[in-house]
Amino acid sequence: MTTKDPRAACLASLAGLIADETRAACLLALLDGRAWTAGELARHAGVAASTLSEHLGKLVTGGLLTEERQGRHRYVRLADARVAQLVEDLAAQVAPEVAHRPRTLREASAGSAMARGRTCYDHLAGRLGIAVTDALTVRGLLRQDTGFALTDAGLTWFGTVGIGLDRTGRRPLARACLDWTERRPHLAGVAGAALCRHALDAGWCVRIGSERAVKVTATGERALSDLLGIEAGALR
C-alpha cells in the first residue's frame, strides 16, 4: 500500500491556480511590484470586470495575491517576494521566440524597452540588471561561483553608497534570479531590492510606459559609471 505525499495535492492546487491564461496575465503584470485595481487588471487581461473578479478571488484565496480596499477600489498585489520568484522562474522557461514575438510596432517598442531595463518585482532586470550584476561580480563585490553572495567588500560598498540592507528577515541577502530575456541570472534578494529602490529614489532610473520598463537617466549613467564602471552604451 502506497502512502500519498500530502504535498502533492497542494502542489497540484497551486499549479492549477497559475494554469489559466487570465490569471497568468495578472501575475505577470503584478511583477512590477505595484498594487493594481481590479479594473486595471481586467483591461490588461482583456476580460470583463466580473470575470476578472472571480479570478482574483481564487488567487487571493490561494495565497498568491493580497488585497486591500480603499473606498470603492479594490487593490491587489503579489503576496510576497517568493510568489514573484515563482512567477519569474516559470516565465523564464517560456521559449524566447514565443515570449518575444511582437504582433504590432507598439508591442515591439514595449518589448525592446522591457529587454533593455525593467523591474522584476522589486529588483532590476533586463540588460540593465545583468550589467549591474556583472559589474558587481567583476569588482569582487558579488560572488557567483557557489551561488550568489555579497562579499565583505560588497557589504562595505553598499554601506558606502548609502544603500541600507535589512538583514533581519528571512529573505536571502543575495539571490540569483534567471532573467527571461537575457537567459542569465541577475541579482535579487534583499540587496537587489535595496539597489533597485535606491536607483529609483535617487533618480538613476525612471519608470516608462505602463508596464515594468525603466530607463536609466543621465544622472544614473554618471552614477553607475562612477560607482561600478558601467559604460553608458551598455545601458541604452
Tab-separated table of C-alpha atoms in Angstrom:
chain	number	residue	atom	x	y	z
A	1	MET	CA	0.000	0.000	0.000
A	2	THR	CA	1.454	3.330	-1.017
A	3	THR	CA	1.140	6.493	1.023
A	4	LYS	CA	0.466	9.655	-0.928
A	5	ASP	CA	2.721	12.598	-0.314
A	6	PRO	CA	0.446	15.208	1.373
A	7	ARG	CA	2.239	17.930	-0.570
A	8	ALA	CA	1.032	16.516	-3.879
A	9	ALA	CA	-2.490	17.878	-3.557
A	10	CYS	CA	-1.171	21.296	-2.504
A	11	LEU	CA	1.232	21.396	-5.427
A	12	ALA	CA	-1.495	20.402	-7.850
A	13	SER	CA	-3.748	23.128	-6.441
A	14	LEU	CA	-1.016	25.741	-6.803
A	15	ALA	CA	-0.284	24.678	-10.376
A	16	GLY	CA	-3.986	24.864	-11.163
A	17	LEU	CA	-4.145	28.450	-9.923
A	18	ILE	CA	-1.439	29.504	-12.363
A	19	ALA	CA	-2.608	27.275	-15.230
A	20	ASP	CA	-5.097	29.801	-16.564
A	21	GLU	CA	-4.175	32.434	-19.143
A	22	THR	CA	-6.120	35.257	-17.477
A	23	ARG	CA	-4.672	34.557	-14.038
A	24	ALA	CA	-1.206	34.165	-15.531
A	25	ALA	CA	-1.565	37.561	-17.239
A	26	CYS	CA	-2.465	39.136	-13.900
A	27	LEU	CA	0.501	37.564	-12.133
A	28	LEU	CA	2.897	38.734	-14.843
A	29	ALA	CA	1.513	42.279	-14.721
A	30	LEU	CA	1.896	42.393	-10.946
A	31	LEU	CA	5.593	41.597	-11.254
A	32	ASP	CA	6.059	45.360	-11.419
A	33	GLY	CA	5.756	45.292	-7.623
A	34	ARG	CA	2.879	47.776	-7.527
A	35	ALA	CA	-0.743	47.408	-6.492
A	36	TRP	CA	-3.283	47.319	-9.348
A	37	THR	CA	-7.021	47.840	-9.242
A	38	ALA	CA	-9.305	45.082	-10.449
A	39	GLY	CA	-10.381	47.339	-13.312
A	40	GLU	CA	-6.815	47.929	-14.458
A	41	LEU	CA	-6.091	44.208	-14.455
A	42	ALA	CA	-9.325	43.460	-16.303
A	43	ARG	CA	-8.357	45.859	-19.095
A	44	HIS	CA	-4.825	44.447	-19.160
A	45	ALA	CA	-6.065	40.854	-19.415
A	46	GLY	CA	-8.811	41.765	-21.893
A	47	VAL	CA	-11.686	40.305	-19.887
A	48	ALA	CA	-14.841	41.636	-18.250
A	49	ALA	CA	-14.569	43.044	-14.744
A	50	SER	CA	-16.906	40.358	-13.393
A	51	THR	CA	-14.750	37.612	-14.908
A	52	LEU	CA	-11.565	39.150	-13.542
A	53	SER	CA	-13.081	39.462	-10.062
A	54	GLU	CA	-13.676	35.720	-9.945
A	55	HIS	CA	-10.074	35.027	-10.948
A	56	LEU	CA	-8.707	37.457	-8.369
A	57	GLY	CA	-10.760	35.765	-5.681
A	58	LYS	CA	-9.104	32.450	-6.476
A	59	LEU	CA	-5.616	33.967	-6.457
A	60	VAL	CA	-6.218	35.697	-3.133
A	61	THR	CA	-7.692	32.563	-1.549
A	62	GLY	CA	-4.757	30.563	-2.873
A	63	GLY	CA	-2.278	32.887	-1.207
A	64	LEU	CA	-0.692	34.245	-4.387
A	65	LEU	CA	-2.183	37.730	-4.044
A	66	THR	CA	-3.098	40.037	-1.189
A	67	GLU	CA	-5.810	42.653	-1.437
A	68	GLU	CA	-6.850	45.874	0.231
A	69	ARG	CA	-9.767	48.190	-0.313
A	70	GLN	CA	-9.739	51.958	-0.437
A	71	GLY	CA	-13.207	53.381	-0.865
A	72	ARG	CA	-14.771	51.812	-3.933
A	73	HIS	CA	-11.469	50.489	-5.243
A	74	ARG	CA	-10.046	47.034	-4.691
A	75	TYR	CA	-6.280	46.811	-4.986
A	76	VAL	CA	-4.264	43.620	-5.333
A	77	ARG	CA	-0.563	42.871	-5.363
A	78	LEU	CA	1.659	39.794	-5.257
A	79	ALA	CA	1.642	38.285	-1.788
A	80	ASP	CA	5.408	38.417	-1.309
A	81	ALA	CA	8.821	38.041	-2.942
A	82	ARG	CA	8.526	34.247	-3.005
A	83	VAL	CA	5.461	34.458	-5.251
A	84	ALA	CA	7.295	36.894	-7.517
A	85	GLN	CA	10.238	34.493	-7.728
A	86	LEU	CA	7.918	31.615	-8.631
A	87	VAL	CA	6.232	33.588	-11.420
A	88	GLU	CA	9.501	34.925	-12.825
A	89	ASP	CA	11.130	31.475	-12.736
A	90	LEU	CA	8.191	29.955	-14.597
A	91	ALA	CA	8.188	32.794	-17.139
A	92	ALA	CA	11.882	32.154	-17.773
A	93	GLN	CA	11.004	28.657	-19.015
A	94	VAL	CA	8.942	30.038	-21.909
A	95	ALA	CA	10.732	29.666	-25.236
A	96	PRO	CA	12.367	33.013	-26.194
A	97	GLU	CA	10.861	33.013	-29.673
A	98	VAL	CA	7.369	32.741	-28.152
A	99	ALA	CA	7.928	35.278	-25.374
A	100	HIS	CA	9.442	37.877	-27.693
A	101	ARG	CA	7.200	37.660	-30.759
A	102	PRO	CA	5.639	41.143	-31.126
A	103	ARG	CA	2.361	41.473	-33.002
A	104	THR	CA	2.463	45.255	-33.539
A	105	LEU	CA	5.009	48.057	-33.714
A	106	ARG	CA	3.832	49.232	-30.303
A	107	GLU	CA	4.421	45.784	-28.827
A	108	ALA	CA	7.858	45.679	-30.452
A	109	SER	CA	8.792	49.027	-28.882
A	110	ALA	CA	7.474	47.951	-25.482
A	111	GLY	CA	9.324	44.649	-25.721
A	112	SER	CA	12.558	46.434	-26.610
A	113	ALA	CA	12.186	48.720	-23.597
A	114	MET	CA	11.489	45.768	-21.289
A	115	ALA	CA	14.540	43.921	-22.570
A	116	ARG	CA	16.722	46.985	-22.061
A	117	GLY	CA	15.731	47.529	-18.455
A	118	ARG	CA	12.810	46.657	-16.190
A	119	THR	CA	11.870	45.801	-12.652
A	120	CYS	CA	11.404	42.163	-11.722
A	121	TYR	CA	9.026	42.600	-8.777
A	122	ASP	CA	11.426	44.706	-6.670
A	123	HIS	CA	14.829	44.354	-8.341
A	124	LEU	CA	16.432	45.330	-11.652
A	125	ALA	CA	16.303	43.025	-14.660
A	126	GLY	CA	16.962	43.028	-18.392
A	127	ARG	CA	20.271	44.244	-19.791
A	128	LEU	CA	20.409	46.828	-17.005
A	129	GLY	CA	20.098	44.180	-14.295
A	130	ILE	CA	22.700	41.986	-15.960
A	131	ALA	CA	25.115	44.919	-16.408
A	132	VAL	CA	24.866	45.806	-12.725
A	133	THR	CA	25.255	42.167	-11.664
A	134	ASP	CA	28.300	41.686	-13.888
A	135	ALA	CA	29.901	44.905	-12.635
A	136	LEU	CA	29.411	43.898	-9.001
A	137	THR	CA	30.947	40.497	-9.760
A	138	VAL	CA	33.950	41.827	-11.688
A	139	ARG	CA	34.769	44.178	-8.811
A	140	GLY	CA	34.672	41.397	-6.256
A	141	LEU	CA	31.549	42.750	-4.577
A	142	LEU	CA	29.381	39.774	-5.519
A	143	ARG	CA	30.268	36.090	-5.822
A	144	GLN	CA	28.550	33.746	-8.246
A	145	ASP	CA	30.774	30.662	-8.015
A	146	THR	CA	28.832	28.924	-5.246
A	147	GLY	CA	25.543	30.742	-5.565
A	148	PHE	CA	25.030	34.474	-5.222
A	149	ALA	CA	26.598	36.040	-2.137
A	150	LEU	CA	27.836	39.519	-1.280
A	151	THR	CA	31.475	39.625	-0.252
A	152	ASP	CA	32.773	41.677	2.666
A	153	ALA	CA	33.823	44.280	0.118
A	154	GLY	CA	30.283	44.179	-1.292
A	155	LEU	CA	28.734	44.828	2.098
A	156	THR	CA	31.093	47.752	2.556
A	157	TRP	CA	30.224	49.085	-0.906
A	158	PHE	CA	26.505	49.127	-0.188
A	159	GLY	CA	27.162	50.998	3.038
A	160	THR	CA	29.463	53.498	1.358
A	161	VAL	CA	26.895	54.223	-1.351
A	162	GLY	CA	24.253	54.728	1.324
A	163	ILE	CA	22.114	51.727	0.446
A	164	GLY	CA	20.817	50.126	3.622
A	165	LEU	CA	20.393	46.353	3.771
A	166	ASP	CA	17.727	44.912	6.053
A	167	ARG	CA	19.225	41.656	7.320
A	168	THR	CA	16.603	40.908	9.966
A	169	GLY	CA	14.117	38.980	7.829
A	170	ARG	CA	14.151	35.508	6.315
A	171	ARG	CA	14.729	36.749	2.778
A	172	PRO	CA	18.244	35.950	1.479
A	173	LEU	CA	20.657	38.855	1.270
A	174	ALA	CA	21.562	37.970	-2.315
A	175	ARG	CA	19.838	35.555	-4.668
A	176	ALA	CA	20.166	34.666	-8.324
A	177	CYS	CA	17.057	35.249	-10.457
A	178	LEU	CA	17.072	33.888	-14.003
A	179	ASP	CA	16.461	36.749	-16.426
A	180	TRP	CA	13.871	35.673	-19.002
A	181	THR	CA	15.187	37.996	-21.724
A	182	GLU	CA	18.923	37.623	-21.145
A	183	ARG	CA	18.811	33.962	-20.073
A	184	ARG	CA	21.366	34.725	-17.357
A	185	PRO	CA	20.946	35.358	-13.628
A	186	HIS	CA	20.647	38.855	-12.211
A	187	LEU	CA	20.833	39.987	-8.579
A	188	ALA	CA	17.707	39.600	-6.458
A	189	GLY	CA	17.113	39.234	-2.726
A	190	VAL	CA	17.495	41.984	-0.125
A	191	ALA	CA	20.489	43.527	-1.901
A	192	GLY	CA	18.803	43.519	-5.307
A	193	ALA	CA	15.656	45.113	-3.902
A	194	ALA	CA	17.591	47.767	-1.992
A	195	LEU	CA	19.680	48.656	-5.039
A	196	CYS	CA	16.571	48.961	-7.233
A	197	ARG	CA	14.775	51.110	-4.679
A	198	HIS	CA	17.816	53.389	-4.363
A	199	ALA	CA	18.135	53.659	-8.153
A	200	LEU	CA	14.530	54.840	-8.435
A	201	ASP	CA	14.628	57.127	-5.381
A	202	ALA	CA	17.921	58.727	-6.430
A	203	GLY	CA	16.707	59.306	-9.987
A	204	TRP	CA	19.168	56.891	-11.558
A	205	CYS	CA	16.213	55.209	-13.265
A	206	VAL	CA	12.666	56.242	-14.110
A	207	ARG	CA	9.689	54.090	-14.999
A	208	ILE	CA	8.439	54.396	-18.565
A	209	GLY	CA	5.245	53.173	-20.189
A	210	SER	CA	2.529	51.270	-18.379
A	211	GLU	CA	4.438	48.083	-17.623
A	212	ARG	CA	7.706	47.326	-15.827
A	213	ALA	CA	10.155	49.053	-18.140
A	214	VAL	CA	12.654	51.501	-16.668
A	215	LYS	CA	15.096	53.860	-18.329
A	216	VAL	CA	18.465	54.956	-16.980
A	217	THR	CA	18.720	58.734	-16.710
A	218	ALA	CA	21.785	60.891	-17.361
A	219	THR	CA	22.234	61.047	-13.576
A	220	GLY	CA	22.080	57.269	-13.446
A	221	GLU	CA	24.616	56.855	-16.227
A	222	ARG	CA	27.090	59.044	-14.344
A	223	ALA	CA	26.445	57.273	-11.027
A	224	LEU	CA	26.752	53.763	-12.449
A	225	SER	CA	29.897	54.770	-14.305
A	226	ASP	CA	31.499	56.312	-11.222
A	227	LEU	CA	30.446	53.586	-8.786
A	228	LEU	CA	30.647	50.446	-10.936
A	229	GLY	CA	32.463	51.432	-14.114
A	230	ILE	CA	29.481	50.612	-16.335
A	231	GLU	CA	29.739	52.334	-19.704
A	232	ALA	CA	26.714	54.355	-20.788
A	233	GLY	CA	26.424	52.353	-24.024
A	234	ALA	CA	25.644	49.217	-22.037
A	235	LEU	CA	22.612	50.927	-20.506
A	236	ARG	CA	20.915	52.106	-23.712
